[in-house]
mmCIF file of C-alpha atoms in Angstrom:
data_model
loop_
_atom_site.group_PDB
_atom_site.id
_atom_site.type_symbol
_atom_site.label_atom_id
_atom_site.label_comp_id
_atom_site.label_asym_id
_atom_site.label_seq_id
_atom_site.Cartn_x
_atom_site.Cartn_y
_atom_site.Cartn_z
ATOM 1 C CA GLN T 1 -23.790 17.207 -13.321
ATOM 2 C CA ASP T 2 -20.981 14.653 -13.739
ATOM 3 C CA GLN T 3 -18.796 16.591 -11.278
ATOM 4 C CA THR T 4 -21.660 16.717 -8.773
ATOM 5 C CA LEU T 5 -22.153 12.957 -9.014
ATOM 6 C CA SER T 6 -18.390 12.478 -8.670
ATOM 7 C CA PHE T 7 -18.665 14.159 -5.278
ATOM 8 C CA LEU T 8 -21.975 12.716 -4.125
ATOM 9 C CA LEU T 9 -21.701 9.019 -4.923
ATOM 10 C CA PRO T 10 -18.489 8.174 -2.991
ATOM 11 C CA ASN T 11 -19.750 10.156 -0.011
ATOM 12 C CA TYR T 12 -23.154 8.469 -0.202
ATOM 13 C CA GLN T 13 -21.545 5.028 -0.343
ATOM 14 C CA LEU T 14 -19.225 6.032 2.516
ATOM 15 C CA ALA T 15 -22.308 6.854 4.588
ATOM 16 C CA LEU T 16 -23.874 3.505 3.697
ATOM 17 C CA ASN T 17 -20.690 1.690 4.721
ATOM 18 C CA LEU T 18 -20.675 3.505 8.056
ATOM 19 C CA GLN T 19 -24.270 2.386 8.540
ATOM 20 C CA GLY T 20 -23.165 -1.208 7.974
ATOM 21 C CA LEU T 21 -24.905 -1.494 4.603
ATOM 22 C CA SER T 22 -22.015 -2.961 2.623
ATOM 23 C CA SER T 23 -20.650 -6.496 2.446
ATOM 24 C CA ASN T 24 -17.105 -5.118 2.723
ATOM 25 C CA PRO T 25 -17.046 -2.127 5.092
ATOM 26 C CA VAL T 26 -13.762 -0.722 3.744
ATOM 27 C CA GLU T 27 -14.628 -0.954 0.046
ATOM 28 C CA LEU T 28 -16.900 1.616 -1.599
ATOM 29 C CA THR T 29 -19.005 -0.974 -3.333
ATOM 30 C CA GLY T 30 -22.682 -1.371 -2.651
ATOM 31 C CA GLU T 31 -26.022 0.180 -3.398
ATOM 32 C CA VAL T 32 -24.871 3.306 -5.245
ATOM 33 C CA MET T 33 -21.446 2.563 -6.734
ATOM 34 C CA ASN T 34 -18.755 0.012 -7.489
ATOM 35 C CA GLN T 35 -15.350 1.230 -6.329
ATOM 36 C CA ALA T 36 -13.258 -0.516 -8.994
ATOM 37 C CA LEU T 37 -15.504 0.552 -11.877
ATOM 38 C CA ALA T 38 -15.792 4.114 -10.586
ATOM 39 C CA LEU T 39 -12.009 4.427 -10.386
ATOM 40 C CA GLN T 40 -11.591 3.030 -13.894
ATOM 41 C CA GLU T 41 -14.102 5.528 -15.259
ATOM 42 C CA ALA T 42 -12.483 8.424 -13.385
ATOM 43 C CA VAL T 43 -9.022 7.579 -14.726
ATOM 44 C CA LYS T 44 -10.340 7.098 -18.261
ATOM 45 C CA ALA T 45 -12.095 10.491 -18.165
ATOM 46 C CA ASN T 46 -9.129 12.157 -16.422
ATOM 47 C CA ASN T 47 -11.575 13.212 -13.713
ATOM 48 C CA LEU T 48 -9.198 14.249 -10.940
ATOM 49 C CA ILE T 49 -11.973 15.299 -8.584
ATOM 50 C CA ALA T 50 -13.620 11.882 -8.804
ATOM 51 C CA SER T 51 -10.314 10.063 -8.320
ATOM 52 C CA ARG T 52 -9.399 12.071 -5.239
ATOM 53 C CA ILE T 53 -12.824 11.806 -3.617
ATOM 54 C CA ILE T 54 -12.899 8.043 -4.089
ATOM 55 C CA HIS T 55 -9.426 7.623 -2.562
ATOM 56 C CA GLN T 56 -10.235 10.005 0.282
ATOM 57 C CA SER T 57 -13.511 8.252 1.048
ATOM 58 C CA ARG T 58 -11.605 4.945 1.087
ATOM 59 C CA ALA T 59 -9.131 6.435 3.565
ATOM 60 C CA ILE T 60 -11.877 7.748 5.825
ATOM 61 C CA ILE T 61 -13.885 4.528 6.002
ATOM 62 C CA SER T 62 -10.732 2.421 6.440
ATOM 63 C CA TYR T 63 -9.533 4.585 9.335
ATOM 64 C CA TYR T 64 -12.903 4.545 11.091
ATOM 65 C CA MET T 65 -13.059 0.761 10.764
ATOM 66 C CA GLY T 66 -9.564 0.335 12.222
ATOM 67 C CA GLU T 67 -7.957 -0.821 8.961
ATOM 68 C CA TYR T 68 -4.993 1.532 9.167
ATOM 69 C CA ARG T 69 -2.859 -0.023 6.433
ATOM 70 C CA GLU T 70 -5.805 0.227 4.036
ATOM 71 C CA ALA T 71 -6.233 3.866 5.036
ATOM 72 C CA LEU T 72 -2.546 4.536 4.421
ATOM 73 C CA ALA T 73 -2.727 2.916 0.966
ATOM 74 C CA ALA T 74 -5.737 5.061 0.068
ATOM 75 C CA LEU T 75 -3.964 8.222 1.233
ATOM 76 C CA LYS T 76 -0.943 7.341 -0.903
ATOM 77 C CA ASP T 77 -3.220 6.792 -3.911
ATOM 78 C CA ASP T 78 -4.802 10.179 -3.242
ATOM 79 C CA GLY T 79 -1.362 11.795 -3.094
ATOM 80 C CA ARG T 80 -0.417 10.298 -6.456
ATOM 81 C CA VAL T 81 -3.325 12.102 -8.129
ATOM 82 C CA GLY T 82 -1.639 15.263 -6.944
ATOM 83 C CA ALA T 83 -4.113 17.869 -8.157
ATOM 84 C CA ASN T 84 -5.327 20.521 -5.729
ATOM 85 C CA VAL T 85 -8.992 20.213 -6.650
ATOM 86 C CA ILE T 86 -10.732 20.053 -3.275
ATOM 87 C CA THR T 87 -11.733 22.693 -0.744
ATOM 88 C CA SER T 88 -9.501 23.644 2.163
ATOM 89 C CA TYR T 89 -12.083 22.327 4.617
ATOM 90 C CA ALA T 90 -12.098 18.926 2.910
ATOM 91 C CA GLN T 91 -8.292 18.955 2.811
ATOM 92 C CA SER T 92 -8.196 19.620 6.552
ATOM 93 C CA TYR T 93 -10.240 16.468 7.138
ATOM 94 C CA ILE T 94 -7.907 14.426 4.954
ATOM 95 C CA ASP T 95 -4.923 15.833 6.845
ATOM 96 C CA LEU T 96 -6.682 14.855 10.082
ATOM 97 C CA VAL T 97 -7.206 11.299 8.821
ATOM 98 C CA GLY T 98 -3.583 11.242 7.609
ATOM 99 C CA CYS T 99 -2.313 12.322 11.031
ATOM 100 C CA LEU T 100 -4.418 9.833 12.926
ATOM 101 C CA THR T 101 -3.624 6.964 10.554
ATOM 102 C CA ALA T 102 0.116 7.579 10.848
ATOM 103 C CA LEU T 103 -0.058 7.823 14.646
ATOM 104 C CA ALA T 104 -2.054 4.590 14.838
ATOM 105 C CA LEU T 105 0.590 2.826 12.751
ATOM 106 C CA ALA T 106 3.371 4.382 14.842
ATOM 107 C CA ARG T 107 2.115 2.309 17.775
ATOM 108 C CA VAL T 108 2.891 -0.952 16.004
ATOM 109 C CA LYS T 109 5.768 -0.276 13.563
ATOM 110 C CA SER T 110 8.389 2.292 12.511
ATOM 111 C CA ARG T 111 7.475 4.826 15.188
ATOM 112 C CA ARG T 112 9.964 7.470 14.058
ATOM 113 C CA TYR T 113 8.921 7.251 10.398
ATOM 114 C CA PHE T 114 5.181 7.424 11.060
ATOM 115 C CA LYS T 115 5.583 10.291 13.511
ATOM 116 C CA ARG T 116 7.275 12.220 10.692
ATOM 117 C CA VAL T 117 4.383 11.375 8.370
ATOM 118 C CA ALA T 118 1.935 12.565 11.009
ATOM 119 C CA ARG T 119 3.868 15.812 11.496
ATOM 120 C CA LYS T 120 3.717 16.477 7.763
ATOM 121 C CA HIS T 121 -0.062 16.133 7.750
ATOM 122 C CA TYR T 122 -0.316 18.182 10.939
ATOM 123 C CA ILE T 123 1.473 21.117 9.323
ATOM 124 C CA GLY T 124 -1.174 21.191 6.614
ATOM 125 C CA LEU T 125 -3.978 20.822 9.132
ATOM 126 C CA ALA T 126 -2.645 23.589 11.368
ATOM 127 C CA LYS T 127 -2.252 26.015 8.449
ATOM 128 C CA ILE T 128 -5.846 25.533 7.389
ATOM 129 C CA ALA T 129 -7.069 25.745 10.989
ATOM 130 C CA LYS T 130 -5.180 29.021 11.492
ATOM 131 C CA PHE T 131 -6.806 30.745 8.538
ATOM 132 C CA GLY T 132 -10.011 28.738 8.416
ATOM 133 C CA GLN T 133 -13.019 28.191 10.585
ATOM 134 C CA GLY T 134 -12.918 27.925 14.356
ATOM 135 C CA THR T 135 -14.618 24.543 14.152
ATOM 136 C CA MET T 136 -11.261 23.065 13.113
ATOM 137 C CA LEU T 137 -9.827 23.561 16.599
ATOM 138 C CA ASN T 138 -11.241 20.201 17.656
ATOM 139 C CA ARG T 139 -9.084 18.577 14.954
ATOM 140 C CA THR T 140 -5.796 20.134 16.019
ATOM 141 C CA CYS T 141 -6.527 19.304 19.668
ATOM 142 C CA LEU T 142 -7.312 15.710 18.717
ATOM 143 C CA VAL T 143 -3.985 15.314 16.933
ATOM 144 C CA GLU T 144 -2.102 16.892 19.847
ATOM 145 C CA ALA T 145 -3.858 14.417 22.134
ATOM 146 C CA GLU T 146 -2.746 11.470 20.010
ATOM 147 C CA PHE T 147 0.867 12.702 19.900
ATOM 148 C CA ALA T 148 0.877 13.018 23.698
ATOM 149 C CA ALA T 149 -0.714 9.579 24.117
ATOM 150 C CA LEU T 150 1.868 8.015 21.811
ATOM 151 C CA ASP T 151 4.631 9.533 23.955
ATOM 152 C CA GLY T 152 3.042 8.102 27.111
ATOM 153 C CA ASN T 153 1.911 11.463 28.513
ATOM 154 C CA THR T 154 -1.616 10.389 29.410
ATOM 155 C CA GLU T 155 -2.608 13.444 31.460
ATOM 156 C CA LEU T 156 -1.568 15.860 28.719
ATOM 157 C CA ALA T 157 -3.356 13.699 26.164
ATOM 158 C CA LEU T 158 -6.527 13.615 28.251
ATOM 159 C CA GLY T 159 -6.546 17.406 28.481
ATOM 160 C CA TYR T 160 -6.377 17.697 24.702
ATOM 161 C CA PHE T 161 -9.002 14.981 24.240
ATOM 162 C CA LYS T 162 -11.382 16.887 26.507
ATOM 163 C CA LYS T 163 -10.778 20.104 24.556
ATOM 164 C CA SER T 164 -11.369 18.312 21.261
ATOM 165 C CA ILE T 165 -14.632 16.832 22.554
ATOM 166 C CA GLU T 166 -15.783 20.231 23.818
ATOM 167 C CA TYR T 167 -14.959 22.009 20.544
ATOM 168 C CA ALA T 168 -16.671 19.309 18.483
ATOM 169 C CA GLU T 169 -19.736 19.407 20.724
ATOM 170 C CA SER T 170 -19.934 23.208 20.487
ATOM 171 C CA ALA T 171 -19.684 23.012 16.706
ATOM 172 C CA GLY T 172 -22.279 20.233 16.524
ATOM 173 C CA ILE T 173 -19.877 17.774 14.850
ATOM 174 C CA VAL T 174 -21.181 14.537 16.325
ATOM 175 C CA SER T 175 -18.886 12.307 14.252
ATOM 176 C CA GLU T 176 -15.712 13.997 15.470
ATOM 177 C CA GLN T 177 -16.984 14.145 19.039
ATOM 178 C CA ALA T 178 -17.464 10.378 18.821
ATOM 179 C CA LEU T 179 -14.003 9.897 17.362
ATOM 180 C CA ALA T 180 -12.360 11.943 20.113
ATOM 181 C CA CYS T 181 -14.184 9.905 22.761
ATOM 182 C CA GLU T 182 -13.105 6.658 21.118
ATOM 183 C CA LEU T 183 -9.446 7.680 20.934
ATOM 184 C CA ALA T 184 -9.525 8.940 24.525
ATOM 185 C CA GLY T 185 -10.877 5.560 25.574
ATOM 186 C CA LYS T 186 -8.136 3.742 23.699
ATOM 187 C CA ALA T 187 -5.426 5.935 25.241
ATOM 188 C CA LEU T 188 -6.764 5.374 28.751
ATOM 189 C CA HIS T 189 -6.966 1.626 28.107
ATOM 190 C CA VAL T 190 -3.295 1.581 27.116
ATOM 191 C CA ALA T 191 -2.512 3.513 30.302
ATOM 192 C CA GLY T 192 -4.322 0.875 32.368
ATOM 193 C CA ARG T 193 -7.125 3.215 33.446
ATOM 194 C CA GLU T 194 -9.905 0.822 32.547
ATOM 195 C CA SER T 195 -12.910 2.419 34.248
ATOM 196 C CA GLU T 196 -12.197 5.796 32.626
ATOM 197 C CA ALA T 197 -11.530 4.095 29.306
ATOM 198 C CA ARG T 198 -14.861 2.290 29.456
ATOM 199 C CA ALA T 199 -16.721 5.547 30.158
ATOM 200 C CA TYR T 200 -15.243 7.225 27.072
ATOM 201 C CA LEU T 201 -15.855 4.190 24.875
ATOM 202 C CA VAL T 202 -19.497 4.025 25.985
ATOM 203 C CA GLN T 203 -19.822 7.719 25.172
ATOM 204 C CA ALA T 204 -18.213 7.099 21.768
ATOM 205 C CA ARG T 205 -20.687 4.302 21.064
ATOM 206 C CA CYS T 206 -23.623 6.551 21.942
ATOM 207 C CA GLN T 207 -22.330 9.341 19.699
ATOM 208 C CA TYR T 208 -21.699 7.006 16.766
ATOM 209 C CA GLU T 209 -25.204 5.628 17.176
ATOM 210 C CA ALA T 210 -26.631 9.165 17.232
ATOM 211 C CA TRP T 211 -24.667 9.872 14.046
ATOM 212 C CA GLY T 212 -26.264 6.827 12.431
ATOM 213 C CA ALA T 213 -22.989 4.937 11.998
ATOM 214 C CA LEU T 214 -24.315 1.536 13.042
ATOM 215 C CA GLY T 215 -21.528 -0.246 11.166
ATOM 216 C CA LYS T 216 -19.016 1.618 13.304
ATOM 217 C CA VAL T 217 -21.023 0.770 16.420
ATOM 218 C CA GLN T 218 -20.757 -2.904 15.483
ATOM 219 C CA GLN T 219 -17.010 -2.550 14.963
ATOM 220 C CA LEU T 220 -16.649 -0.961 18.414
ATOM 221 C CA GLU T 221 -18.665 -3.723 20.022
ATOM 222 C CA THR T 222 -16.617 -6.388 18.260
ATOM 223 C CA THR T 223 -13.388 -4.795 19.489
ATOM 224 C CA TRP T 224 -14.419 -3.753 23.000
ATOM 225 C CA GLY T 225 -17.600 -5.648 23.772
ATOM 226 C CA LYS T 226 -21.037 -4.219 24.529
#
């Protein structure tokens, strides 16, 4: 029962944060848990599963809310726990978040270093995708799109973004379809293709709203306008 709660509570609070039901969107403190207390209890009980899930949930919410340094810190904390106690599917999502966080940071500082960090996560993601479920193809395409966008190859990036969106839509993964649309919009904005960028960002907003992530919708509107 304790292990089940260790998994459920951080994910439940993560969902509440995405819905905008937390005073601090990147801290897992609210209706169902207190992040600091939960971490203290997990460390005291040597509960590696709880520690990793809390750090991973922190990384996920921080990335979605555009707080990339917070996401990086959470990923480092997760790495320090070190135990391989999560499923390969969950690990693939963390590797996805690790890739995307590093590539976001590569746009503003230490490009070479963060590209290496992203490549490291991508190796893990690609291995799991190769031997795992076909639904992971949208994740590898999304990372390839971000690498191409970072290198200024907008057309190549757009092709991968479209593939990622299609794979996510086919698999019924609304959250990752929304994310791919958002990142495509950002890449097109950087390339100066504003009308195309706006179309993808509007699509991202609609998908996030369908997912129920109203806190993320608010963050998009704050960044890009309604």
